[in-house]
């Protein structure tokens, strides 16, 4: 649904949710006049400083060419050469939503007035977002030390040298010094990371509902979610998870005892495994919130002290490590979801037929769902591999470390789809078990969730293809995030 609200861009206070609204719901942006004024002051300081001493990328080459002095009479052509030489991205084009997110992130970073770009580049980004213009940006070409190739492609698009994927703007002049100042950012990696974070956070919220449906189908014990139990070991995420399970499952009053003295780990250890993923998502949000509002360009133009500082803020170790941590935690959560699916097809735990089959002897029921879930789990396992264990030495040895946050963002995007499939398989199993077992659900949110799922997912008792139902279940999961 389109968002008619307006996001004010000032260089501070941009929220992760605001970026999602612009990228996916076409919320509009409004660049504050004060931010344009600060950017103009930074531009003047950078220009004047470059006339007095060396300023990296403005009066010199970049990387190992940092000591190569640029001819002042050819500074404007140097900027365009820099953009052209760095626009070497490859791979599939990024989705339009990621590019739009990158545009608003870069606009807000530039509004923080640390880059020294000409203010017209800020106004061009605002105009592109306003009219729906989307540059064509390739997905590969960065290693977590700046999205140089992707931002160079965006810069050349603004300059009129590359085609727009959607819409267009009149070309914008590139001033001397604009090139490095514009591309010295990780805005594209932040954009992809932010959208993946948003999706995973919603899936983690929905997981409470789906695990609750499995709990009811399996006759789980409420003791595992007791407030007393979790007060004894009060990690924030597990305490929150247990509270959510009580809210979704247990109306006012004493919940009935479970069928077993101790449940399988998929139920009994759910808060302890799910909690770290909730905490990891919160930690990633904190990193993202800082970086999308950061003046992290190298060099940094300090408009208060009227100084230019060379530094290493292009490093994205915080982001890469936060992404790695979230994916690792998510894999544990997905393993428990697959384990609950295995519990749901076990007669000793449900009291129902093997694989929840309903037909002649030897019927397979939902047997294939375990295969599908473990295929997706294997994909998630590969996506969860740490990217931060490697590094790179490039530019003739000058740049001797890389966080690979770009690869971490890409892997996190892949993890979204894989985890969604695992959850969809569990959801189908839980809903089928509740139907076949004719379970009486408590007067709580779990009952409303089951009613919605029962309306959307057919009950076909005989063996039949399940592909369509898996697809429907994947769509339904997002609705459970708001229960």
GROMACS .gro file of C-alpha atoms in nm:
model
  483
    1UNK     CA    1   0.000   0.000   0.000
    2UNK     CA    2   0.147   0.341  -0.095
    3UNK     CA    3   0.253   0.566   0.191
    4UNK     CA    4   0.138   0.927   0.155
    5UNK     CA    5   0.356   1.057   0.436
    6UNK     CA    6   0.665   1.272   0.390
    7UNK     CA    7   1.009   1.190   0.535
    8UNK     CA    8   1.215   1.495   0.627
    9UNK     CA    9   1.584   1.463   0.541
   10UNK     CA   10   1.820   1.656   0.766
   11UNK     CA   11   2.123   1.430   0.809
   12UNK     CA   12   2.008   1.324   1.156
   13UNK     CA   13   1.717   1.126   1.294
   14UNK     CA   14   1.643   0.911   0.988
   15UNK     CA   15   1.498   0.583   1.113
   16UNK     CA   16   1.534   0.241   0.958
   17UNK     CA   17   1.156   0.224   0.925
   18UNK     CA   18   1.162   0.553   0.728
   19UNK     CA   19   1.398   0.401   0.472
   20UNK     CA   20   1.166   0.101   0.429
   21UNK     CA   21   0.870   0.333   0.377
   22UNK     CA   22   1.051   0.522   0.102
   23UNK     CA   23   1.192   0.210  -0.065
   24UNK     CA   24   0.883  -0.010  -0.060
   25UNK     CA   25   0.583   0.216  -0.010
   26UNK     CA   26   0.692   0.522  -0.211
   27UNK     CA   27   0.682   0.762   0.083
   28UNK     CA   28   0.810   1.099  -0.033
   29UNK     CA   29   1.115   1.281   0.100
   30UNK     CA   30   1.171   1.649   0.172
   31UNK     CA   31   1.526   1.781   0.199
   32UNK     CA   32   1.550   2.050   0.467
   33UNK     CA   33   1.678   2.388   0.352
   34UNK     CA   34   1.915   2.398   0.648
   35UNK     CA   35   2.077   2.074   0.531
   36UNK     CA   36   2.134   2.225   0.187
   37UNK     CA   37   2.293   2.528   0.352
   38UNK     CA   38   2.528   2.311   0.559
   39UNK     CA   39   2.623   2.111   0.250
   40UNK     CA   40   2.703   2.436   0.068
   41UNK     CA   41   2.929   2.544   0.354
   42UNK     CA   42   3.109   2.207   0.347
   43UNK     CA   43   3.154   2.241  -0.029
   44UNK     CA   44   3.312   2.582   0.013
   45UNK     CA   45   3.548   2.457   0.287
   46UNK     CA   46   3.655   2.158   0.078
   47UNK     CA   47   3.717   2.376  -0.230
   48UNK     CA   48   3.911   2.637  -0.036
   49UNK     CA   49   4.118   2.379   0.151
   50UNK     CA   50   4.202   2.202  -0.173
   51UNK     CA   51   4.347   2.529  -0.303
   52UNK     CA   52   4.589   2.539  -0.007
   53UNK     CA   53   4.695   2.178   0.055
   54UNK     CA   54   4.649   1.823  -0.064
   55UNK     CA   55   4.301   1.677  -0.011
   56UNK     CA   56   4.263   1.308  -0.092
   57UNK     CA   57   4.060   1.238  -0.403
   58UNK     CA   58   4.004   1.608  -0.467
   59UNK     CA   59   4.357   1.728  -0.549
   60UNK     CA   60   4.509   1.378  -0.568
   61UNK     CA   61   4.439   1.039  -0.713
   62UNK     CA   62   4.287   0.765  -0.497
   63UNK     CA   63   4.410   0.441  -0.348
   64UNK     CA   64   4.776   0.384  -0.424
   65UNK     CA   65   4.759   0.695  -0.646
   66UNK     CA   66   4.712   0.912  -0.338
   67UNK     CA   67   5.040   1.095  -0.397
   68UNK     CA   68   4.964   1.169  -0.762
   69UNK     CA   69   4.873   1.537  -0.786
   70UNK     CA   70   4.582   1.634  -1.010
   71UNK     CA   71   4.631   1.923  -1.252
   72UNK     CA   72   4.410   2.203  -1.109
   73UNK     CA   73   4.307   2.302  -1.460
   74UNK     CA   74   4.176   1.949  -1.521
   75UNK     CA   75   4.008   1.889  -1.184
   76UNK     CA   76   3.658   1.869  -1.333
   77UNK     CA   77   3.766   1.607  -1.586
   78UNK     CA   78   3.946   1.419  -1.305
   79UNK     CA   79   3.614   1.380  -1.125
   80UNK     CA   80   3.440   1.234  -1.427
   81UNK     CA   81   3.736   1.005  -1.496
   82UNK     CA   82   3.715   0.882  -1.140
   83UNK     CA   83   3.344   0.802  -1.174
   84UNK     CA   84   3.394   0.633  -1.511
   85UNK     CA   85   3.687   0.423  -1.394
   86UNK     CA   86   3.506   0.306  -1.080
   87UNK     CA   87   3.174   0.225  -1.249
   88UNK     CA   88   3.282  -0.135  -1.305
   89UNK     CA   89   3.003  -0.321  -1.131
   90UNK     CA   90   2.883  -0.656  -1.256
   91UNK     CA   91   2.622  -0.918  -1.177
   92UNK     CA   92   2.246  -0.880  -1.187
   93UNK     CA   93   2.095  -0.534  -1.141
   94UNK     CA   94   1.992  -0.458  -0.786
   95UNK     CA   95   1.615  -0.457  -0.720
   96UNK     CA   96   1.453  -0.116  -0.751
   97UNK     CA   97   1.363  -0.123  -0.380
   98UNK     CA   98   1.729  -0.161  -0.282
   99UNK     CA   99   1.833   0.123  -0.512
  100UNK     CA  100   1.561   0.351  -0.375
  101UNK     CA  101   1.674   0.266  -0.023
  102UNK     CA  102   2.032   0.344  -0.123
  103UNK     CA  103   1.927   0.682  -0.267
  104UNK     CA  104   1.754   0.792   0.054
  105UNK     CA  105   2.039   0.665   0.272
  106UNK     CA  106   2.299   0.846   0.061
  107UNK     CA  107   2.090   1.162   0.055
  108UNK     CA  108   2.063   1.163   0.433
  109UNK     CA  109   2.434   1.096   0.475
  110UNK     CA  110   2.518   1.385   0.241
  111UNK     CA  111   2.275   1.605   0.437
  112UNK     CA  112   2.499   1.543   0.741
  113UNK     CA  113   2.740   1.777   0.558
  114UNK     CA  114   3.064   1.586   0.587
  115UNK     CA  115   3.130   1.509   0.221
  116UNK     CA  116   3.189   1.843   0.054
  117UNK     CA  117   2.981   1.760  -0.255
  118UNK     CA  118   2.804   2.041  -0.436
  119UNK     CA  119   2.450   2.086  -0.294
  120UNK     CA  120   2.297   2.020  -0.635
  121UNK     CA  121   2.382   1.651  -0.594
  122UNK     CA  122   2.165   1.640  -0.281
  123UNK     CA  123   1.886   1.811  -0.471
  124UNK     CA  124   1.925   1.566  -0.759
  125UNK     CA  125   1.887   1.267  -0.524
  126UNK     CA  126   1.579   1.429  -0.370
  127UNK     CA  127   1.435   1.485  -0.718
  128UNK     CA  128   1.501   1.126  -0.822
  129UNK     CA  129   1.314   0.998  -0.517
  130UNK     CA  130   1.030   1.242  -0.578
  131UNK     CA  131   0.971   1.142  -0.941
  132UNK     CA  132   1.046   0.772  -0.894
  133UNK     CA  133   1.374   0.772  -1.087
  134UNK     CA  134   1.582   0.460  -1.032
  135UNK     CA  135   1.938   0.427  -1.170
  136UNK     CA  136   2.052   0.092  -1.308
  137UNK     CA  137   2.299  -0.039  -1.048
  138UNK     CA  138   2.487  -0.368  -1.061
  139UNK     CA  139   2.492  -0.591  -0.755
  140UNK     CA  140   2.860  -0.686  -0.740
  141UNK     CA  141   3.175  -0.484  -0.702
  142UNK     CA  142   3.229  -0.397  -0.334
  143UNK     CA  143   3.403  -0.560  -0.038
  144UNK     CA  144   3.286  -0.351   0.255
  145UNK     CA  145   3.524  -0.056   0.216
  146UNK     CA  146   3.286   0.166   0.022
  147UNK     CA  147   3.028   0.092  -0.248
  148UNK     CA  148   3.252   0.257  -0.502
  149UNK     CA  149   3.129   0.090  -0.819
  150UNK     CA  150   2.758   0.108  -0.734
  151UNK     CA  151   2.774   0.472  -0.627
  152UNK     CA  152   2.986   0.559  -0.931
  153UNK     CA  153   2.709   0.412  -1.148
  154UNK     CA  154   2.455   0.626  -0.963
  155UNK     CA  155   2.679   0.934  -1.003
  156UNK     CA  156   2.721   0.877  -1.375
  157UNK     CA  157   2.346   0.830  -1.409
  158UNK     CA  158   2.289   1.166  -1.244
  159UNK     CA  159   2.550   1.314  -1.478
  160UNK     CA  160   2.362   1.177  -1.781
  161UNK     CA  161   2.624   0.919  -1.884
  162UNK     CA  162   2.431   0.606  -1.787
  163UNK     CA  163   2.070   0.503  -1.851
  164UNK     CA  164   1.799   0.513  -1.587
  165UNK     CA  165   1.627   0.184  -1.509
  166UNK     CA  166   1.307   0.372  -1.424
  167UNK     CA  167   1.227   0.736  -1.505
  168UNK     CA  168   1.493   0.999  -1.567
  169UNK     CA  169   1.625   1.339  -1.464
  170UNK     CA  170   1.803   1.609  -1.657
  171UNK     CA  171   2.182   1.568  -1.623
  172UNK     CA  172   2.356   1.728  -1.325
  173UNK     CA  173   2.707   1.880  -1.357
  174UNK     CA  174   2.982   1.708  -1.159
  175UNK     CA  175   3.193   1.972  -0.984
  176UNK     CA  176   3.565   1.930  -0.918
  177UNK     CA  177   3.597   1.715  -0.607
  178UNK     CA  178   3.242   1.577  -0.626
  179UNK     CA  179   3.334   1.230  -0.749
  180UNK     CA  180   3.511   1.077  -0.449
  181UNK     CA  181   3.296   1.278  -0.208
  182UNK     CA  182   2.986   1.121  -0.362
  183UNK     CA  183   3.104   0.759  -0.383
  184UNK     CA  184   3.282   0.750  -0.044
  185UNK     CA  185   2.999   0.566   0.130
  186UNK     CA  186   2.852   0.224   0.199
  187UNK     CA  187   2.496   0.341   0.128
  188UNK     CA  188   2.409   0.053  -0.106
  189UNK     CA  189   2.532  -0.214   0.135
  190UNK     CA  190   2.343  -0.040   0.415
  191UNK     CA  191   2.030  -0.033   0.200
  192UNK     CA  192   2.035  -0.406   0.130
  193UNK     CA  193   2.120  -0.481   0.493
  194UNK     CA  194   1.836  -0.264   0.617
  195UNK     CA  195   1.571  -0.424   0.397
  196UNK     CA  196   1.689  -0.774   0.492
  197UNK     CA  197   1.688  -0.673   0.860
  198UNK     CA  198   1.330  -0.547   0.827
  199UNK     CA  199   1.212  -0.871   0.666
  200UNK     CA  200   1.388  -1.094   0.918
  201UNK     CA  201   1.255  -0.896   1.212
  202UNK     CA  202   0.901  -0.951   1.086
  203UNK     CA  203   0.966  -1.320   1.029
  204UNK     CA  204   1.103  -1.351   1.381
  205UNK     CA  205   0.787  -1.188   1.516
  206UNK     CA  206   0.570  -1.423   1.312
  207UNK     CA  207   0.771  -1.717   1.444
  208UNK     CA  208   0.612  -1.669   1.786
  209UNK     CA  209   0.268  -1.730   1.634
  210UNK     CA  210   0.376  -2.031   1.429
  211UNK     CA  211   0.556  -2.191   1.724
  212UNK     CA  212   0.240  -2.130   1.929
  213UNK     CA  213   0.031  -2.321   1.674
  214UNK     CA  214   0.277  -2.610   1.694
  215UNK     CA  215   0.265  -2.589   2.074
  216UNK     CA  216  -0.112  -2.638   2.069
  217UNK     CA  217  -0.095  -2.920   1.815
  218UNK     CA  218   0.168  -3.098   2.026
  219UNK     CA  219   0.006  -3.034   2.365
  220UNK     CA  220   0.304  -2.843   2.497
  221UNK     CA  221   0.384  -2.761   2.856
  222UNK     CA  222   0.345  -2.396   2.966
  223UNK     CA  223   0.622  -2.434   3.223
  224UNK     CA  224   0.888  -2.361   2.959
  225UNK     CA  225   0.747  -2.009   2.915
  226UNK     CA  226   0.688  -1.930   3.282
  227UNK     CA  227   0.772  -1.579   3.397
  228UNK     CA  228   0.936  -1.730   3.705
  229UNK     CA  229   1.161  -1.948   3.492
  230UNK     CA  230   1.282  -1.662   3.275
  231UNK     CA  231   1.331  -1.421   3.564
  232UNK     CA  232   1.591  -1.668   3.690
  233UNK     CA  233   1.802  -1.616   3.375
  234UNK     CA  234   1.691  -1.282   3.235
  235UNK     CA  235   1.849  -1.247   2.893
  236UNK     CA  236   1.650  -0.979   2.717
  237UNK     CA  237   1.558  -1.174   2.404
  238UNK     CA  238   1.453  -1.495   2.579
  239UNK     CA  239   1.249  -1.302   2.837
  240UNK     CA  240   1.070  -1.120   2.555
  241UNK     CA  241   1.014  -1.441   2.360
  242UNK     CA  242   0.863  -1.618   2.661
  243UNK     CA  243   0.639  -1.319   2.728
  244UNK     CA  244   0.519  -1.327   2.367
  245UNK     CA  245   0.440  -1.697   2.393
  246UNK     CA  246   0.236  -1.634   2.710
  247UNK     CA  247   0.051  -1.348   2.541
  248UNK     CA  248  -0.029  -1.549   2.229
  249UNK     CA  249  -0.112  -1.875   2.404
  250UNK     CA  250  -0.241  -1.815   2.752
  251UNK     CA  251  -0.555  -1.619   2.840
  252UNK     CA  252  -0.598  -1.489   3.193
  253UNK     CA  253  -0.580  -1.769   3.444
  254UNK     CA  254  -0.372  -2.080   3.496
  255UNK     CA  255  -0.285  -2.257   3.169
  256UNK     CA  256  -0.355  -2.629   3.149
  257UNK     CA  257  -0.065  -2.868   3.200
  258UNK     CA  258   0.103  -3.018   2.897
  259UNK     CA  259   0.093  -3.380   2.784
  260UNK     CA  260   0.452  -3.452   2.887
  261UNK     CA  261   0.681  -3.391   3.180
  262UNK     CA  262   0.933  -3.241   2.937
  263UNK     CA  263   0.871  -3.135   2.579
  264UNK     CA  264   1.113  -3.176   2.288
  265UNK     CA  265   1.363  -2.895   2.253
  266UNK     CA  266   1.163  -2.735   1.970
  267UNK     CA  267   0.913  -2.620   2.234
  268UNK     CA  268   1.104  -2.636   2.562
  269UNK     CA  269   1.412  -2.442   2.446
  270UNK     CA  270   1.234  -2.208   2.205
  271UNK     CA  271   1.289  -1.886   2.409
  272UNK     CA  272   1.655  -1.971   2.474
  273UNK     CA  273   1.721  -2.021   2.101
  274UNK     CA  274   1.488  -1.758   1.960
  275UNK     CA  275   1.595  -1.491   2.208
  276UNK     CA  276   1.949  -1.450   2.072
  277UNK     CA  277   1.807  -1.389   1.724
  278UNK     CA  278   1.579  -1.117   1.860
  279UNK     CA  279   1.876  -0.959   2.037
  280UNK     CA  280   2.089  -0.987   1.721
  281UNK     CA  281   1.819  -0.811   1.518
  282UNK     CA  282   1.810  -0.531   1.777
  283UNK     CA  283   2.188  -0.501   1.769
  284UNK     CA  284   2.187  -0.477   1.390
  285UNK     CA  285   1.921  -0.206   1.400
  286UNK     CA  286   2.143   0.002   1.630
  287UNK     CA  287   2.435  -0.026   1.386
  288UNK     CA  288   2.215   0.062   1.090
  289UNK     CA  289   2.061   0.360   1.268
  290UNK     CA  290   2.406   0.507   1.332
  291UNK     CA  291   2.542   0.445   0.984
  292UNK     CA  292   2.247   0.580   0.784
  293UNK     CA  293   2.287   0.909   0.974
  294UNK     CA  294   2.666   0.919   0.961
  295UNK     CA  295   2.899   1.160   0.788
  296UNK     CA  296   3.147   0.883   0.719
  297UNK     CA  297   3.306   1.013   0.400
  298UNK     CA  298   3.684   1.011   0.367
  299UNK     CA  299   3.801   1.282   0.388
  300UNK     CA  300   3.556   1.434   0.638
  301UNK     CA  301   3.476   1.802   0.600
  302UNK     CA  302   3.422   1.952   0.945
  303UNK     CA  303   3.212   2.264   0.895
  304UNK     CA  304   3.239   2.372   1.259
  305UNK     CA  305   3.618   2.370   1.271
  306UNK     CA  306   3.655   2.432   0.896
  307UNK     CA  307   3.902   2.145   0.877
  308UNK     CA  308   3.949   1.840   0.656
  309UNK     CA  309   4.025   1.504   0.818
  310UNK     CA  310   4.150   1.186   0.653
  311UNK     CA  311   4.039   0.868   0.834
  312UNK     CA  312   3.906   0.512   0.811
  313UNK     CA  313   3.529   0.545   0.852
  314UNK     CA  314   3.484   0.355   0.527
  315UNK     CA  315   3.540   0.037   0.729
  316UNK     CA  316   3.216  -0.148   0.802
  317UNK     CA  317   3.332  -0.403   1.057
  318UNK     CA  318   3.041  -0.316   1.288
  319UNK     CA  319   2.790  -0.387   1.012
  320UNK     CA  320   2.956  -0.706   0.888
  321UNK     CA  321   2.983  -0.855   1.236
  322UNK     CA  322   2.624  -0.763   1.322
  323UNK     CA  323   2.499  -0.926   1.001
  324UNK     CA  324   2.708  -1.237   1.063
  325UNK     CA  325   2.573  -1.261   1.417
  326UNK     CA  326   2.211  -1.232   1.305
  327UNK     CA  327   2.245  -1.503   1.041
  328UNK     CA  328   2.417  -1.739   1.284
  329UNK     CA  329   2.140  -1.689   1.540
  330UNK     CA  330   1.875  -1.727   1.271
  331UNK     CA  331   2.013  -2.064   1.167
  332UNK     CA  332   1.962  -2.198   1.519
  333UNK     CA  333   1.604  -2.068   1.515
  334UNK     CA  334   1.536  -2.235   1.180
  335UNK     CA  335   1.676  -2.564   1.310
  336UNK     CA  336   1.416  -2.558   1.588
  337UNK     CA  337   1.138  -2.488   1.337
  338UNK     CA  338   1.244  -2.792   1.133
  339UNK     CA  339   1.259  -2.993   1.456
  340UNK     CA  340   0.901  -2.897   1.544
  341UNK     CA  341   0.790  -3.004   1.197
  342UNK     CA  342   0.947  -3.344   1.264
  343UNK     CA  343   0.759  -3.356   1.595
  344UNK     CA  344   0.432  -3.280   1.415
  345UNK     CA  345   0.462  -3.589   1.191
  346UNK     CA  346   0.543  -3.820   1.486
  347UNK     CA  347   0.237  -4.013   1.615
  348UNK     CA  348   0.383  -4.054   1.965
  349UNK     CA  349   0.380  -3.676   2.007
  350UNK     CA  350   0.054  -3.585   1.833
  351UNK     CA  351  -0.163  -3.896   1.874
  352UNK     CA  352  -0.237  -3.871   1.502
  353UNK     CA  353  -0.134  -4.082   1.204
  354UNK     CA  354   0.227  -4.082   1.080
  355UNK     CA  355   0.302  -3.776   0.864
  356UNK     CA  356  -0.051  -3.654   0.939
  357UNK     CA  357  -0.171  -3.877   0.654
  358UNK     CA  358  -0.541  -3.933   0.601
  359UNK     CA  359  -0.602  -4.213   0.355
  360UNK     CA  360  -0.522  -4.577   0.279
  361UNK     CA  361  -0.233  -4.748   0.456
  362UNK     CA  362   0.101  -4.617   0.334
  363UNK     CA  363  -0.029  -4.268   0.254
  364UNK     CA  364   0.248  -4.009   0.277
  365UNK     CA  365   0.054  -3.708   0.406
  366UNK     CA  366   0.295  -3.417   0.451
  367UNK     CA  367   0.611  -3.630   0.449
  368UNK     CA  368   0.765  -3.418   0.172
  369UNK     CA  369   0.754  -3.104   0.386
  370UNK     CA  370   1.050  -3.227   0.590
  371UNK     CA  371   1.255  -3.254   0.272
  372UNK     CA  372   1.154  -2.907   0.160
  373UNK     CA  373   1.227  -2.759   0.504
  374UNK     CA  374   1.570  -2.919   0.524
  375UNK     CA  375   1.655  -2.807   0.171
  376UNK     CA  376   1.579  -2.450   0.278
  377UNK     CA  377   1.764  -2.506   0.605
  378UNK     CA  378   2.072  -2.618   0.413
  379UNK     CA  379   2.052  -2.303   0.203
  380UNK     CA  380   2.029  -2.099   0.521
  381UNK     CA  381   2.324  -2.287   0.667
  382UNK     CA  382   2.541  -2.188   0.370
  383UNK     CA  383   2.415  -1.830   0.388
  384UNK     CA  384   2.504  -1.821   0.758
  385UNK     CA  385   2.874  -1.879   0.699
  386UNK     CA  386   3.077  -1.593   0.844
  387UNK     CA  387   3.213  -1.346   0.591
  388UNK     CA  388   3.429  -1.170   0.848
  389UNK     CA  389   3.688  -1.450   0.861
  390UNK     CA  390   3.842  -1.334   0.533
  391UNK     CA  391   4.012  -1.015   0.423
  392UNK     CA  392   4.173  -0.859   0.116
  393UNK     CA  393   4.493  -0.672   0.035
  394UNK     CA  394   4.446  -0.448  -0.268
  395UNK     CA  395   4.560  -0.120  -0.428
  396UNK     CA  396   4.928  -0.215  -0.425
  397UNK     CA  397   4.912  -0.313  -0.059
  398UNK     CA  398   4.779   0.019   0.071
  399UNK     CA  399   4.431  -0.114   0.150
  400UNK     CA  400   4.502  -0.421   0.360
  401UNK     CA  401   4.173  -0.500   0.529
  402UNK     CA  402   3.812  -0.551   0.422
  403UNK     CA  403   3.503  -0.640   0.626
  404UNK     CA  404   3.306  -0.793   0.335
  405UNK     CA  405   2.989  -0.640   0.474
  406UNK     CA  406   2.852  -0.631   0.119
  407UNK     CA  407   2.874  -1.009   0.101
  408UNK     CA  408   2.720  -1.030   0.450
  409UNK     CA  409   2.427  -0.819   0.330
  410UNK     CA  410   2.385  -1.040   0.023
  411UNK     CA  411   2.389  -1.355   0.237
  412UNK     CA  412   2.137  -1.203   0.477
  413UNK     CA  413   1.901  -1.131   0.188
  414UNK     CA  414   1.931  -1.497   0.084
  415UNK     CA  415   1.859  -1.605   0.442
  416UNK     CA  416   1.523  -1.425   0.435
  417UNK     CA  417   1.375  -1.650   0.167
  418UNK     CA  418   1.521  -1.966   0.313
  419UNK     CA  419   1.385  -1.902   0.661
  420UNK     CA  420   1.044  -1.807   0.520
  421UNK     CA  421   1.024  -2.149   0.352
  422UNK     CA  422   1.119  -2.333   0.671
  423UNK     CA  423   0.848  -2.147   0.863
  424UNK     CA  424   0.591  -2.212   0.591
  425UNK     CA  425   0.648  -2.586   0.618
  426UNK     CA  426   0.604  -2.577   0.995
  427UNK     CA  427   0.289  -2.366   0.957
  428UNK     CA  428   0.133  -2.618   0.718
  429UNK     CA  429   0.215  -2.904   0.955
  430UNK     CA  430   0.078  -2.726   1.262
  431UNK     CA  431  -0.247  -2.620   1.095
  432UNK     CA  432  -0.308  -2.968   0.955
  433UNK     CA  433  -0.241  -3.131   1.294
  434UNK     CA  434  -0.479  -2.891   1.468
  435UNK     CA  435  -0.750  -2.967   1.213
  436UNK     CA  436  -0.708  -3.343   1.220
  437UNK     CA  437  -0.683  -3.349   1.598
  438UNK     CA  438  -0.978  -3.113   1.640
  439UNK     CA  439  -0.788  -2.930   1.913
  440UNK     CA  440  -0.973  -2.682   2.133
  441UNK     CA  441  -0.767  -2.363   2.130
  442UNK     CA  442  -0.761  -2.110   2.415
  443UNK     CA  443  -0.942  -1.779   2.377
  444UNK     CA  444  -0.618  -1.604   2.287
  445UNK     CA  445  -0.440  -1.469   1.977
  446UNK     CA  446  -0.337  -1.822   1.877
  447UNK     CA  447  -0.702  -1.904   1.808
  448UNK     CA  448  -0.738  -1.604   1.577
  449UNK     CA  449  -0.420  -1.703   1.398
  450UNK     CA  450  -0.554  -2.052   1.341
  451UNK     CA  451  -0.884  -1.918   1.210
  452UNK     CA  452  -0.702  -1.700   0.958
  453UNK     CA  453  -0.475  -1.984   0.850
  454UNK     CA  454  -0.771  -2.222   0.816
  455UNK     CA  455  -0.943  -1.972   0.586
  456UNK     CA  456  -0.637  -1.936   0.364
  457UNK     CA  457  -0.501  -2.291   0.360
  458UNK     CA  458  -0.721  -2.574   0.227
  459UNK     CA  459  -0.771  -2.901   0.411
  460UNK     CA  460  -0.722  -3.173   0.152
  461UNK     CA  461  -0.713  -3.503   0.334
  462UNK     CA  462  -0.587  -3.731   0.059
  463UNK     CA  463  -0.228  -3.721  -0.071
  464UNK     CA  464  -0.182  -3.430  -0.312
  465UNK     CA  465   0.086  -3.186  -0.435
  466UNK     CA  466   0.179  -2.934  -0.166
  467UNK     CA  467   0.369  -2.675  -0.371
  468UNK     CA  468   0.077  -2.433  -0.394
  469UNK     CA  469   0.006  -2.456  -0.021
  470UNK     CA  470   0.369  -2.385   0.064
  471UNK     CA  471   0.353  -2.071  -0.150
  472UNK     CA  472   0.028  -1.961   0.021
  473UNK     CA  473   0.178  -2.027   0.364
  474UNK     CA  474   0.483  -1.814   0.280
  475UNK     CA  475   0.254  -1.522   0.199
  476UNK     CA  476   0.047  -1.575   0.513
  477UNK     CA  477   0.349  -1.558   0.745
  478UNK     CA  478   0.387  -1.180   0.708
  479UNK     CA  479   0.036  -1.129   0.845
  480UNK     CA  480   0.131  -1.309   1.165
  481UNK     CA  481   0.404  -1.053   1.234
  482UNK     CA  482   0.138  -0.810   1.356
  483UNK     CA  483  -0.045  -1.050   1.595
   0.00000   0.00000   0.00000
